[in-house]
């Protein structure tokens, strides 16, 4: 026999954080009547497109402190929550519900089916079995806090208007993601919203050194925006518009707020080899001796892709037919510079529209991260990208959503 519902909880946003919040609250608080309101035609759409349709559920990172370092905004605030529910807990939760997961070489976690539908079905079916109701095409237009609600003063409730519907609830969970309309409503409720700016974007450049090199990748490179003291390292990819890959995305995430006012015009320094210049010069001197009669462009050195090697040799002012024995000291210095500190004028950014990520949202100082409860309204909870929390790629944004949803569910 089901327990009689004595209170009402409304969730705004049918994404990962919203579903996880609703599911956990239904398990911990069976007396609550829980409804998810989704503005779109379907729910869990970001789950559907994540990881190219495979859904990067979380990351194989087991230490909370190490995990929190993947968040340019939210590192300090998420440390405590990650000690309560982190990546291993996420994997265990899905595993307990029959979803087999795998950890790939780079640490990303996916369902073994390589289909996001597996994750969607798990969340949807669990919510349904838990008695959670879901309403789509419910675009919220107004939220009245209990103090201003039209409900009787004896039982103050939230009032939420969505189209022709008016809902009342004892507690409100907002997991609406990067939704400007909801952010504006939350500002009206007294919250501070940090203006959103793009995060996780590639760098555009018209530099001729990269012409014809689209698709060339390196396993590890070092990047720096010297005048901003921003640095990152990792795999690097040359695209038809410039530079991308994990190293660039990491740099864009940590530099999101600083690069936006500059309209993404800056100088990027690339160390293609992730080596110290002195060590590179030493190896060039050795090649001059060991490969004296071979043309410099015949075979790539330092395990660089041959197309990139030829481009950098040319940029150093070295003719295509020059032999190693003819390498002059000035040329060696120029080639070392191209290999370890090549400068590129970045003229803009490119983003994956399907997985667009922003830095911005409700100010973190206004949230109690023990329960993800608003410090302004005790019956208001916030989780996911509605908060000024974001991470680099690899399943980390989803992990913040699962963690926030879990703790919201655990709370009173």
mmCIF file of C-alpha atoms in Angstrom:
data_model
loop_
_atom_site.group_PDB
_atom_site.id
_atom_site.type_symbol
_atom_site.label_atom_id
_atom_site.label_comp_id
_atom_site.label_asym_id
_atom_site.label_seq_id
_atom_site.Cartn_x
_atom_site.Cartn_y
_atom_site.Cartn_z
ATOM 1 C CA UNK A 1 0.000 0.000 0.000
ATOM 2 C CA UNK A 2 1.481 3.339 -1.057
ATOM 3 C CA UNK A 3 2.091 5.965 1.562
ATOM 4 C CA UNK A 4 -0.352 8.882 1.597
ATOM 5 C CA UNK A 5 1.088 12.003 -0.042
ATOM 6 C CA UNK A 6 1.175 14.845 2.455
ATOM 7 C CA UNK A 7 3.409 17.393 0.710
ATOM 8 C CA UNK A 8 4.218 18.564 -2.779
ATOM 9 C CA UNK A 9 7.548 18.991 -4.542
ATOM 10 C CA UNK A 10 7.913 20.636 -7.937
ATOM 11 C CA UNK A 11 11.016 20.196 -10.120
ATOM 12 C CA UNK A 12 11.639 22.735 -12.890
ATOM 13 C CA UNK A 13 13.780 21.125 -15.566
ATOM 14 C CA UNK A 14 13.665 17.600 -16.940
ATOM 15 C CA UNK A 15 17.390 17.023 -17.305
ATOM 16 C CA UNK A 16 19.921 14.916 -15.438
ATOM 17 C CA UNK A 17 19.862 16.914 -12.197
ATOM 18 C CA UNK A 18 16.075 17.227 -12.241
ATOM 19 C CA UNK A 19 15.430 13.515 -12.704
ATOM 20 C CA UNK A 20 18.048 12.495 -10.163
ATOM 21 C CA UNK A 21 16.652 14.942 -7.592
ATOM 22 C CA UNK A 22 13.114 13.673 -8.136
ATOM 23 C CA UNK A 23 14.108 10.000 -8.026
ATOM 24 C CA UNK A 24 16.113 10.354 -4.831
ATOM 25 C CA UNK A 25 13.454 12.443 -3.089
ATOM 26 C CA UNK A 26 10.839 9.859 -4.002
ATOM 27 C CA UNK A 27 12.992 7.160 -2.392
ATOM 28 C CA UNK A 28 13.820 9.103 0.773
ATOM 29 C CA UNK A 29 10.516 10.970 1.102
ATOM 30 C CA UNK A 30 7.681 8.700 -0.105
ATOM 31 C CA UNK A 31 5.169 11.090 1.410
ATOM 32 C CA UNK A 32 5.955 13.701 -1.234
ATOM 33 C CA UNK A 33 3.994 14.171 -4.445
ATOM 34 C CA UNK A 34 6.704 14.977 -7.002
ATOM 35 C CA UNK A 35 6.236 16.493 -10.456
ATOM 36 C CA UNK A 36 8.861 17.430 -13.049
ATOM 37 C CA UNK A 37 8.054 20.330 -15.375
ATOM 38 C CA UNK A 38 9.972 20.353 -18.678
ATOM 39 C CA UNK A 39 9.671 23.253 -21.121
ATOM 40 C CA UNK A 40 10.528 21.121 -24.182
ATOM 41 C CA UNK A 41 8.690 18.352 -25.969
ATOM 42 C CA UNK A 42 10.884 15.677 -24.401
ATOM 43 C CA UNK A 43 13.056 15.199 -21.334
ATOM 44 C CA UNK A 44 16.741 14.348 -20.833
ATOM 45 C CA UNK A 45 17.734 15.834 -24.189
ATOM 46 C CA UNK A 46 21.243 16.762 -23.062
ATOM 47 C CA UNK A 47 21.705 13.192 -21.849
ATOM 48 C CA UNK A 48 20.642 12.040 -25.301
ATOM 49 C CA UNK A 49 23.280 14.028 -27.199
ATOM 50 C CA UNK A 50 26.089 13.738 -24.653
ATOM 51 C CA UNK A 51 29.248 12.031 -25.843
ATOM 52 C CA UNK A 52 28.106 11.941 -29.431
ATOM 53 C CA UNK A 53 24.976 10.044 -28.442
ATOM 54 C CA UNK A 54 26.803 7.597 -26.174
ATOM 55 C CA UNK A 55 26.316 9.582 -22.916
ATOM 56 C CA UNK A 56 29.491 10.231 -20.946
ATOM 57 C CA UNK A 57 27.869 9.388 -17.586
ATOM 58 C CA UNK A 58 30.770 10.255 -15.290
ATOM 59 C CA UNK A 59 34.556 9.884 -15.014
ATOM 60 C CA UNK A 60 36.800 7.255 -13.473
ATOM 61 C CA UNK A 61 38.111 9.561 -10.764
ATOM 62 C CA UNK A 62 37.807 8.180 -7.233
ATOM 63 C CA UNK A 63 39.302 10.873 -4.978
ATOM 64 C CA UNK A 64 36.927 13.779 -4.151
ATOM 65 C CA UNK A 65 39.734 16.316 -3.923
ATOM 66 C CA UNK A 66 41.183 15.253 -7.267
ATOM 67 C CA UNK A 67 37.696 15.224 -8.791
ATOM 68 C CA UNK A 68 36.937 18.769 -7.674
ATOM 69 C CA UNK A 69 39.982 20.078 -9.571
ATOM 70 C CA UNK A 70 38.196 19.500 -12.874
ATOM 71 C CA UNK A 71 35.775 22.366 -12.116
ATOM 72 C CA UNK A 72 36.967 25.893 -12.992
ATOM 73 C CA UNK A 73 33.936 27.195 -11.118
ATOM 74 C CA UNK A 74 32.761 25.094 -8.187
ATOM 75 C CA UNK A 75 35.989 23.388 -7.096
ATOM 76 C CA UNK A 76 35.811 24.515 -3.466
ATOM 77 C CA UNK A 77 32.034 24.199 -3.151
ATOM 78 C CA UNK A 78 31.839 20.669 -4.592
ATOM 79 C CA UNK A 79 34.534 19.100 -2.430
ATOM 80 C CA UNK A 80 32.156 18.408 0.470
ATOM 81 C CA UNK A 81 29.352 17.070 -1.745
ATOM 82 C CA UNK A 82 31.791 14.784 -3.564
ATOM 83 C CA UNK A 83 32.654 13.225 -0.226
ATOM 84 C CA UNK A 84 28.981 12.252 0.007
ATOM 85 C CA UNK A 85 28.279 11.143 -3.562
ATOM 86 C CA UNK A 86 30.903 10.942 -6.319
ATOM 87 C CA UNK A 87 31.856 8.989 -9.427
ATOM 88 C CA UNK A 88 31.977 5.550 -7.828
ATOM 89 C CA UNK A 89 28.563 6.137 -6.278
ATOM 90 C CA UNK A 90 27.156 7.120 -9.667
ATOM 91 C CA UNK A 91 28.503 3.962 -11.268
ATOM 92 C CA UNK A 92 27.114 1.895 -8.411
ATOM 93 C CA UNK A 93 23.686 3.525 -8.687
ATOM 94 C CA UNK A 94 23.339 2.747 -12.381
ATOM 95 C CA UNK A 95 24.848 -0.699 -11.901
ATOM 96 C CA UNK A 96 22.266 -1.531 -9.238
ATOM 97 C CA UNK A 97 19.594 -0.779 -11.824
ATOM 98 C CA UNK A 98 21.022 -3.060 -14.469
ATOM 99 C CA UNK A 99 23.084 -0.557 -16.445
ATOM 100 C CA UNK A 100 26.529 -1.941 -17.181
ATOM 101 C CA UNK A 101 29.156 0.779 -17.540
ATOM 102 C CA UNK A 102 32.692 0.815 -18.912
ATOM 103 C CA UNK A 103 35.688 3.030 -18.245
ATOM 104 C CA UNK A 104 37.608 3.993 -21.365
ATOM 105 C CA UNK A 105 41.344 4.659 -21.516
ATOM 106 C CA UNK A 106 40.941 8.392 -21.010
ATOM 107 C CA UNK A 107 38.796 7.843 -17.901
ATOM 108 C CA UNK A 108 35.423 8.632 -19.448
ATOM 109 C CA UNK A 109 32.570 6.359 -18.411
ATOM 110 C CA UNK A 110 29.914 5.161 -20.871
ATOM 111 C CA UNK A 111 27.223 2.481 -20.909
ATOM 112 C CA UNK A 112 28.546 -0.682 -22.581
ATOM 113 C CA UNK A 113 25.745 -0.299 -25.109
ATOM 114 C CA UNK A 114 27.352 2.951 -26.307
ATOM 115 C CA UNK A 115 23.847 4.385 -26.406
ATOM 116 C CA UNK A 116 22.528 7.291 -24.367
ATOM 117 C CA UNK A 117 19.087 5.719 -24.628
ATOM 118 C CA UNK A 118 20.242 3.174 -22.046
ATOM 119 C CA UNK A 119 20.732 5.953 -19.493
ATOM 120 C CA UNK A 120 17.505 7.714 -20.486
ATOM 121 C CA UNK A 121 15.498 4.500 -20.099
ATOM 122 C CA UNK A 122 17.019 3.843 -16.691
ATOM 123 C CA UNK A 123 16.201 7.315 -15.378
ATOM 124 C CA UNK A 124 12.741 7.416 -16.946
ATOM 125 C CA UNK A 125 11.721 3.955 -15.756
ATOM 126 C CA UNK A 126 13.084 4.527 -12.244
ATOM 127 C CA UNK A 127 11.209 7.824 -11.994
ATOM 128 C CA UNK A 128 8.006 6.201 -13.224
ATOM 129 C CA UNK A 129 8.275 3.311 -10.751
ATOM 130 C CA UNK A 130 8.926 5.857 -7.998
ATOM 131 C CA UNK A 131 5.676 7.658 -8.750
ATOM 132 C CA UNK A 132 7.315 10.781 -10.146
ATOM 133 C CA UNK A 133 5.063 12.604 -12.604
ATOM 134 C CA UNK A 134 6.472 14.314 -15.697
ATOM 135 C CA UNK A 135 4.841 17.130 -17.666
ATOM 136 C CA UNK A 136 6.383 18.370 -20.927
ATOM 137 C CA UNK A 137 5.726 21.595 -22.844
ATOM 138 C CA UNK A 138 5.519 23.404 -19.494
ATOM 139 C CA UNK A 139 7.512 26.591 -19.914
ATOM 140 C CA UNK A 140 7.638 28.383 -16.570
ATOM 141 C CA UNK A 141 6.763 32.067 -16.854
ATOM 142 C CA UNK A 142 6.406 33.112 -13.208
ATOM 143 C CA UNK A 143 7.429 31.896 -9.753
ATOM 144 C CA UNK A 144 6.017 33.397 -6.573
ATOM 145 C CA UNK A 145 7.833 32.627 -3.336
ATOM 146 C CA UNK A 146 5.762 31.492 -0.316
ATOM 147 C CA UNK A 147 5.862 34.952 1.235
ATOM 148 C CA UNK A 148 4.139 36.431 -1.841
ATOM 149 C CA UNK A 149 2.115 33.369 -2.813
ATOM 150 C CA UNK A 150 -1.634 33.533 -3.305
ATOM 151 C CA UNK A 151 -1.949 30.375 -1.231
ATOM 152 C CA UNK A 152 -3.492 30.614 2.275
ATOM 153 C CA UNK A 153 -1.115 32.004 4.870
ATOM 154 C CA UNK A 154 -1.660 28.915 7.054
ATOM 155 C CA UNK A 155 0.127 26.750 4.485
ATOM 156 C CA UNK A 156 2.539 28.945 2.548
ATOM 157 C CA UNK A 157 3.543 27.405 -0.749
ATOM 158 C CA UNK A 158 5.372 28.208 -3.938
ATOM 159 C CA UNK A 159 3.220 29.245 -6.863
ATOM 160 C CA UNK A 160 4.520 28.373 -10.322
ATOM 161 C CA UNK A 161 2.830 29.461 -13.522
ATOM 162 C CA UNK A 162 3.538 27.591 -16.767
ATOM 163 C CA UNK A 163 1.305 28.362 -19.717
ATOM 164 C CA UNK A 164 -2.297 27.737 -18.713
ATOM 165 C CA UNK A 165 -1.211 25.769 -15.654
ATOM 166 C CA UNK A 166 -0.718 27.051 -12.127
ATOM 167 C CA UNK A 167 1.082 24.770 -9.677
ATOM 168 C CA UNK A 168 1.566 25.046 -5.937
ATOM 169 C CA UNK A 169 4.261 23.248 -4.014
ATOM 170 C CA UNK A 170 5.763 23.046 -0.539
ATOM 171 C CA UNK A 171 9.255 22.941 -1.982
ATOM 172 C CA UNK A 172 10.754 23.913 -5.312
ATOM 173 C CA UNK A 173 13.744 22.323 -7.068
ATOM 174 C CA UNK A 174 15.200 24.317 -9.958
ATOM 175 C CA UNK A 175 17.383 22.350 -12.371
ATOM 176 C CA UNK A 176 16.644 24.300 -15.531
ATOM 177 C CA UNK A 177 20.213 24.458 -16.859
ATOM 178 C CA UNK A 178 21.458 27.528 -18.718
ATOM 179 C CA UNK A 179 18.007 29.049 -19.115
ATOM 180 C CA UNK A 180 18.065 32.872 -19.261
ATOM 181 C CA UNK A 181 14.317 33.149 -18.567
ATOM 182 C CA UNK A 182 14.562 31.134 -15.351
ATOM 183 C CA UNK A 183 17.702 32.994 -14.308
ATOM 184 C CA UNK A 184 15.759 36.239 -14.642
ATOM 185 C CA UNK A 185 12.966 34.811 -12.476
ATOM 186 C CA UNK A 186 15.497 33.720 -9.851
ATOM 187 C CA UNK A 187 16.954 37.233 -9.818
ATOM 188 C CA UNK A 188 13.439 38.463 -9.079
ATOM 189 C CA UNK A 189 13.401 36.088 -6.121
ATOM 190 C CA UNK A 190 16.493 37.751 -4.695
ATOM 191 C CA UNK A 191 19.253 35.573 -6.105
ATOM 192 C CA UNK A 192 22.353 36.915 -7.839
ATOM 193 C CA UNK A 193 23.023 35.489 -11.284
ATOM 194 C CA UNK A 194 26.588 35.632 -12.573
ATOM 195 C CA UNK A 195 26.301 36.622 -16.267
ATOM 196 C CA UNK A 196 26.912 33.607 -18.512
ATOM 197 C CA UNK A 197 29.826 33.441 -20.922
ATOM 198 C CA UNK A 198 30.828 30.581 -23.250
ATOM 199 C CA UNK A 199 33.080 27.833 -21.924
ATOM 200 C CA UNK A 200 34.617 24.790 -23.635
ATOM 201 C CA UNK A 201 35.331 26.259 -27.048
ATOM 202 C CA UNK A 202 37.952 25.838 -29.759
ATOM 203 C CA UNK A 203 40.277 28.633 -30.907
ATOM 204 C CA UNK A 204 40.048 30.176 -34.379
ATOM 205 C CA UNK A 205 43.141 31.413 -36.189
ATOM 206 C CA UNK A 206 44.031 32.284 -39.763
ATOM 207 C CA UNK A 207 47.709 31.462 -39.246
ATOM 208 C CA UNK A 208 49.137 30.013 -42.456
ATOM 209 C CA UNK A 209 51.285 27.507 -40.546
ATOM 210 C CA UNK A 210 48.147 25.454 -39.921
ATOM 211 C CA UNK A 211 46.836 25.638 -43.483
ATOM 212 C CA UNK A 212 46.129 22.164 -44.852
ATOM 213 C CA UNK A 213 46.773 20.502 -41.486
ATOM 214 C CA UNK A 214 43.152 19.862 -40.425
ATOM 215 C CA UNK A 215 42.904 16.533 -38.612
ATOM 216 C CA UNK A 216 46.509 16.491 -37.399
ATOM 217 C CA UNK A 217 46.686 15.672 -33.687
ATOM 218 C CA UNK A 218 49.313 15.457 -30.983
ATOM 219 C CA UNK A 219 49.119 13.252 -27.860
ATOM 220 C CA UNK A 220 50.442 16.013 -25.597
ATOM 221 C CA UNK A 221 51.193 19.718 -25.974
ATOM 222 C CA UNK A 222 51.504 22.728 -23.700
ATOM 223 C CA UNK A 223 49.522 25.930 -24.229
ATOM 224 C CA UNK A 224 49.810 29.341 -22.633
ATOM 225 C CA UNK A 225 48.205 32.756 -22.839
ATOM 226 C CA UNK A 226 51.210 34.520 -21.415
ATOM 227 C CA UNK A 227 49.748 37.948 -20.723
ATOM 228 C CA UNK A 228 46.956 36.289 -18.718
ATOM 229 C CA UNK A 229 49.057 33.639 -16.947
ATOM 230 C CA UNK A 230 46.704 30.950 -18.251
ATOM 231 C CA UNK A 231 48.259 27.559 -18.982
ATOM 232 C CA UNK A 232 47.011 24.100 -19.947
ATOM 233 C CA UNK A 233 48.367 20.894 -21.397
ATOM 234 C CA UNK A 234 47.026 17.750 -22.986
ATOM 235 C CA UNK A 235 46.084 16.313 -26.395
ATOM 236 C CA UNK A 236 45.847 18.913 -29.178
ATOM 237 C CA UNK A 237 43.936 18.831 -32.472
ATOM 238 C CA UNK A 238 44.312 21.051 -35.521
ATOM 239 C CA UNK A 239 40.967 21.838 -37.172
ATOM 240 C CA UNK A 240 39.982 23.630 -40.361
ATOM 241 C CA UNK A 241 39.388 26.747 -38.255
ATOM 242 C CA UNK A 242 42.274 26.554 -35.803
ATOM 243 C CA UNK A 243 43.017 24.542 -32.668
ATOM 244 C CA UNK A 244 40.905 22.269 -30.501
ATOM 245 C CA UNK A 245 41.227 19.140 -28.385
ATOM 246 C CA UNK A 246 41.346 18.629 -24.600
ATOM 247 C CA UNK A 247 44.225 21.073 -24.054
ATOM 248 C CA UNK A 248 42.358 23.905 -25.784
ATOM 249 C CA UNK A 249 39.045 23.087 -24.102
ATOM 250 C CA UNK A 250 40.740 23.068 -20.706
ATOM 251 C CA UNK A 251 42.324 26.448 -21.390
ATOM 252 C CA UNK A 252 39.005 27.870 -22.599
ATOM 253 C CA UNK A 253 37.216 26.615 -19.486
ATOM 254 C CA UNK A 254 39.602 28.211 -17.021
ATOM 255 C CA UNK A 255 39.898 31.330 -19.137
ATOM 256 C CA UNK A 256 36.187 31.682 -19.945
ATOM 257 C CA UNK A 257 35.623 34.854 -17.921
ATOM 258 C CA UNK A 258 38.892 36.493 -18.893
ATOM 259 C CA UNK A 259 38.699 35.819 -22.622
ATOM 260 C CA UNK A 260 35.108 36.986 -23.112
ATOM 261 C CA UNK A 261 35.835 40.718 -22.521
ATOM 262 C CA UNK A 262 38.694 40.433 -25.011
ATOM 263 C CA UNK A 263 36.253 39.101 -27.626
ATOM 264 C CA UNK A 264 38.516 36.077 -27.990
ATOM 265 C CA UNK A 265 41.402 38.025 -29.499
ATOM 266 C CA UNK A 266 44.703 37.079 -27.897
ATOM 267 C CA UNK A 267 48.097 35.505 -28.515
ATOM 268 C CA UNK A 268 48.424 31.775 -27.821
ATOM 269 C CA UNK A 269 51.825 30.145 -27.306
ATOM 270 C CA UNK A 270 52.078 26.466 -28.274
ATOM 271 C CA UNK A 271 54.803 24.068 -27.178
ATOM 272 C CA UNK A 272 54.096 21.240 -29.622
ATOM 273 C CA UNK A 273 56.564 18.907 -27.923
ATOM 274 C CA UNK A 274 55.909 19.746 -24.271
ATOM 275 C CA UNK A 275 59.703 19.889 -23.952
ATOM 276 C CA UNK A 276 62.172 22.429 -22.591
ATOM 277 C CA UNK A 277 63.903 24.457 -25.339
ATOM 278 C CA UNK A 278 67.370 23.458 -24.122
ATOM 279 C CA UNK A 279 66.511 19.760 -24.522
ATOM 280 C CA UNK A 280 65.128 20.386 -28.005
ATOM 281 C CA UNK A 281 68.289 22.226 -29.102
ATOM 282 C CA UNK A 282 70.377 19.343 -27.803
ATOM 283 C CA UNK A 283 68.396 16.843 -29.872
ATOM 284 C CA UNK A 284 68.657 19.048 -32.954
ATOM 285 C CA UNK A 285 72.440 19.123 -32.548
ATOM 286 C CA UNK A 286 72.453 15.333 -32.293
ATOM 287 C CA UNK A 287 70.381 15.051 -35.481
ATOM 288 C CA UNK A 288 72.813 17.381 -37.230
ATOM 289 C CA UNK A 289 75.558 14.862 -36.441
ATOM 290 C CA UNK A 290 73.706 11.545 -36.882
ATOM 291 C CA UNK A 291 71.629 12.460 -39.966
ATOM 292 C CA UNK A 292 74.064 14.872 -41.586
ATOM 293 C CA UNK A 293 73.378 13.893 -45.212
ATOM 294 C CA UNK A 294 69.585 13.576 -44.873
ATOM 295 C CA UNK A 295 67.258 16.407 -45.824
ATOM 296 C CA UNK A 296 65.615 17.949 -42.765
ATOM 297 C CA UNK A 297 62.085 17.600 -44.185
ATOM 298 C CA UNK A 298 62.469 14.000 -45.369
ATOM 299 C CA UNK A 299 61.430 12.483 -42.058
ATOM 300 C CA UNK A 300 59.693 14.105 -39.074
ATOM 301 C CA UNK A 301 61.646 14.326 -35.837
ATOM 302 C CA UNK A 302 60.319 14.255 -32.271
ATOM 303 C CA UNK A 303 57.519 11.905 -33.443
ATOM 304 C CA UNK A 304 55.632 14.865 -34.888
ATOM 305 C CA UNK A 305 53.177 14.298 -37.760
ATOM 306 C CA UNK A 306 55.115 14.843 -40.988
ATOM 307 C CA UNK A 307 52.796 17.574 -42.299
ATOM 308 C CA UNK A 308 53.181 19.602 -39.106
ATOM 309 C CA UNK A 309 56.948 19.037 -39.049
ATOM 310 C CA UNK A 310 57.341 20.359 -42.607
ATOM 311 C CA UNK A 311 55.190 23.398 -41.791
ATOM 312 C CA UNK A 312 57.235 24.293 -38.712
ATOM 313 C CA UNK A 313 60.549 23.746 -40.541
ATOM 314 C CA UNK A 314 59.345 26.093 -43.277
ATOM 315 C CA UNK A 315 58.200 28.654 -40.697
ATOM 316 C CA UNK A 316 61.728 28.574 -39.250
ATOM 317 C CA UNK A 317 63.064 29.733 -42.611
ATOM 318 C CA UNK A 318 64.682 26.410 -43.520
ATOM 319 C CA UNK A 319 64.505 25.402 -47.215
ATOM 320 C CA UNK A 320 62.861 22.078 -48.091
ATOM 321 C CA UNK A 321 66.031 20.656 -49.615
ATOM 322 C CA UNK A 322 68.443 21.631 -46.831
ATOM 323 C CA UNK A 323 70.397 18.849 -45.158
ATOM 324 C CA UNK A 324 70.904 18.493 -41.421
ATOM 325 C CA UNK A 325 74.640 19.143 -41.783
ATOM 326 C CA UNK A 326 73.809 22.587 -43.173
ATOM 327 C CA UNK A 327 71.701 23.623 -40.165
ATOM 328 C CA UNK A 328 73.055 26.925 -38.905
ATOM 329 C CA UNK A 329 72.872 28.114 -35.308
ATOM 330 C CA UNK A 330 70.344 30.826 -36.198
ATOM 331 C CA UNK A 331 68.144 28.273 -37.971
ATOM 332 C CA UNK A 332 68.374 25.899 -35.033
ATOM 333 C CA UNK A 333 67.178 28.666 -32.705
ATOM 334 C CA UNK A 334 64.297 29.524 -35.063
ATOM 335 C CA UNK A 335 63.229 25.875 -35.336
ATOM 336 C CA UNK A 336 63.412 25.460 -31.554
ATOM 337 C CA UNK A 337 61.165 28.484 -31.178
ATOM 338 C CA UNK A 338 58.636 27.057 -33.651
ATOM 339 C CA UNK A 339 58.646 23.722 -31.812
ATOM 340 C CA UNK A 340 58.438 25.001 -28.235
ATOM 341 C CA UNK A 341 56.996 28.521 -28.304
ATOM 342 C CA UNK A 342 55.106 29.071 -31.538
ATOM 343 C CA UNK A 343 52.847 32.094 -31.248
ATOM 344 C CA UNK A 344 49.409 32.200 -32.863
ATOM 345 C CA UNK A 345 47.020 35.135 -33.075
ATOM 346 C CA UNK A 346 43.613 33.811 -32.001
ATOM 347 C CA UNK A 347 40.762 35.706 -33.631
ATOM 348 C CA UNK A 348 37.660 33.996 -32.273
ATOM 349 C CA UNK A 349 36.076 30.833 -30.944
ATOM 350 C CA UNK A 350 34.131 27.838 -32.223
ATOM 351 C CA UNK A 351 31.703 25.770 -30.181
ATOM 352 C CA UNK A 352 29.836 22.504 -30.514
ATOM 353 C CA UNK A 353 26.272 23.807 -30.548
ATOM 354 C CA UNK A 354 24.828 20.482 -29.358
ATOM 355 C CA UNK A 355 27.001 20.429 -26.255
ATOM 356 C CA UNK A 356 27.290 24.147 -25.638
ATOM 357 C CA UNK A 357 28.477 24.903 -22.109
ATOM 358 C CA UNK A 358 28.416 28.206 -20.261
ATOM 359 C CA UNK A 359 30.162 29.598 -17.225
ATOM 360 C CA UNK A 360 27.574 31.475 -15.214
ATOM 361 C CA UNK A 361 24.446 31.047 -13.157
ATOM 362 C CA UNK A 362 23.253 31.483 -9.589
ATOM 363 C CA UNK A 363 26.086 32.756 -7.396
ATOM 364 C CA UNK A 364 27.566 29.919 -5.352
ATOM 365 C CA UNK A 365 27.782 31.966 -2.166
ATOM 366 C CA UNK A 366 23.977 31.923 -2.060
ATOM 367 C CA UNK A 367 23.716 28.122 -1.853
ATOM 368 C CA UNK A 368 24.249 25.753 1.081
ATOM 369 C CA UNK A 369 26.138 22.879 -0.537
ATOM 370 C CA UNK A 370 25.377 20.427 2.238
ATOM 371 C CA UNK A 371 21.928 20.107 0.674
ATOM 372 C CA UNK A 372 22.059 22.447 -2.381
ATOM 373 C CA UNK A 373 19.475 24.571 -0.578
ATOM 374 C CA UNK A 374 19.069 28.265 -1.292
ATOM 375 C CA UNK A 375 20.300 30.471 1.538
ATOM 376 C CA UNK A 376 17.590 32.977 0.631
ATOM 377 C CA UNK A 377 14.582 30.634 0.478
ATOM 378 C CA UNK A 378 14.745 27.549 2.734
ATOM 379 C CA UNK A 379 12.376 25.512 0.560
ATOM 380 C CA UNK A 380 14.188 26.274 -2.703
ATOM 381 C CA UNK A 381 16.889 23.923 -4.043
ATOM 382 C CA UNK A 382 19.172 24.416 -7.046
ATOM 383 C CA UNK A 383 21.402 21.973 -8.921
ATOM 384 C CA UNK A 384 23.060 21.441 -12.283
ATOM 385 C CA UNK A 385 23.960 24.170 -14.741
ATOM 386 C CA UNK A 386 21.480 26.668 -13.262
ATOM 387 C CA UNK A 387 24.334 27.245 -10.792
ATOM 388 C CA UNK A 388 27.622 28.973 -11.600
ATOM 389 C CA UNK A 389 29.307 25.568 -11.828
ATOM 390 C CA UNK A 390 30.920 24.077 -14.905
ATOM 391 C CA UNK A 391 33.631 21.585 -15.753
ATOM 392 C CA UNK A 392 35.836 20.440 -18.569
ATOM 393 C CA UNK A 393 34.697 17.595 -20.816
ATOM 394 C CA UNK A 394 34.849 14.025 -19.587
ATOM 395 C CA UNK A 395 31.608 13.429 -17.694
ATOM 396 C CA UNK A 396 32.283 15.980 -14.975
ATOM 397 C CA UNK A 397 29.272 18.216 -15.629
ATOM 398 C CA UNK A 398 26.991 15.196 -15.348
ATOM 399 C CA UNK A 399 28.718 14.158 -12.124
ATOM 400 C CA UNK A 400 27.962 17.552 -10.589
ATOM 401 C CA UNK A 401 24.324 17.049 -11.623
ATOM 402 C CA UNK A 402 24.125 13.555 -10.081
ATOM 403 C CA UNK A 403 25.774 14.769 -6.869
ATOM 404 C CA UNK A 404 23.522 17.803 -6.538
ATOM 405 C CA UNK A 405 20.428 15.743 -7.270
ATOM 406 C CA UNK A 406 21.395 13.097 -4.728
ATOM 407 C CA UNK A 407 21.956 15.587 -1.911
ATOM 408 C CA UNK A 408 18.745 17.433 -2.713
ATOM 409 C CA UNK A 409 16.964 14.113 -2.428
ATOM 410 C CA UNK A 410 18.633 13.342 0.884
ATOM 411 C CA UNK A 411 17.692 16.676 2.457
ATOM 412 C CA UNK A 412 14.621 17.558 4.451
#
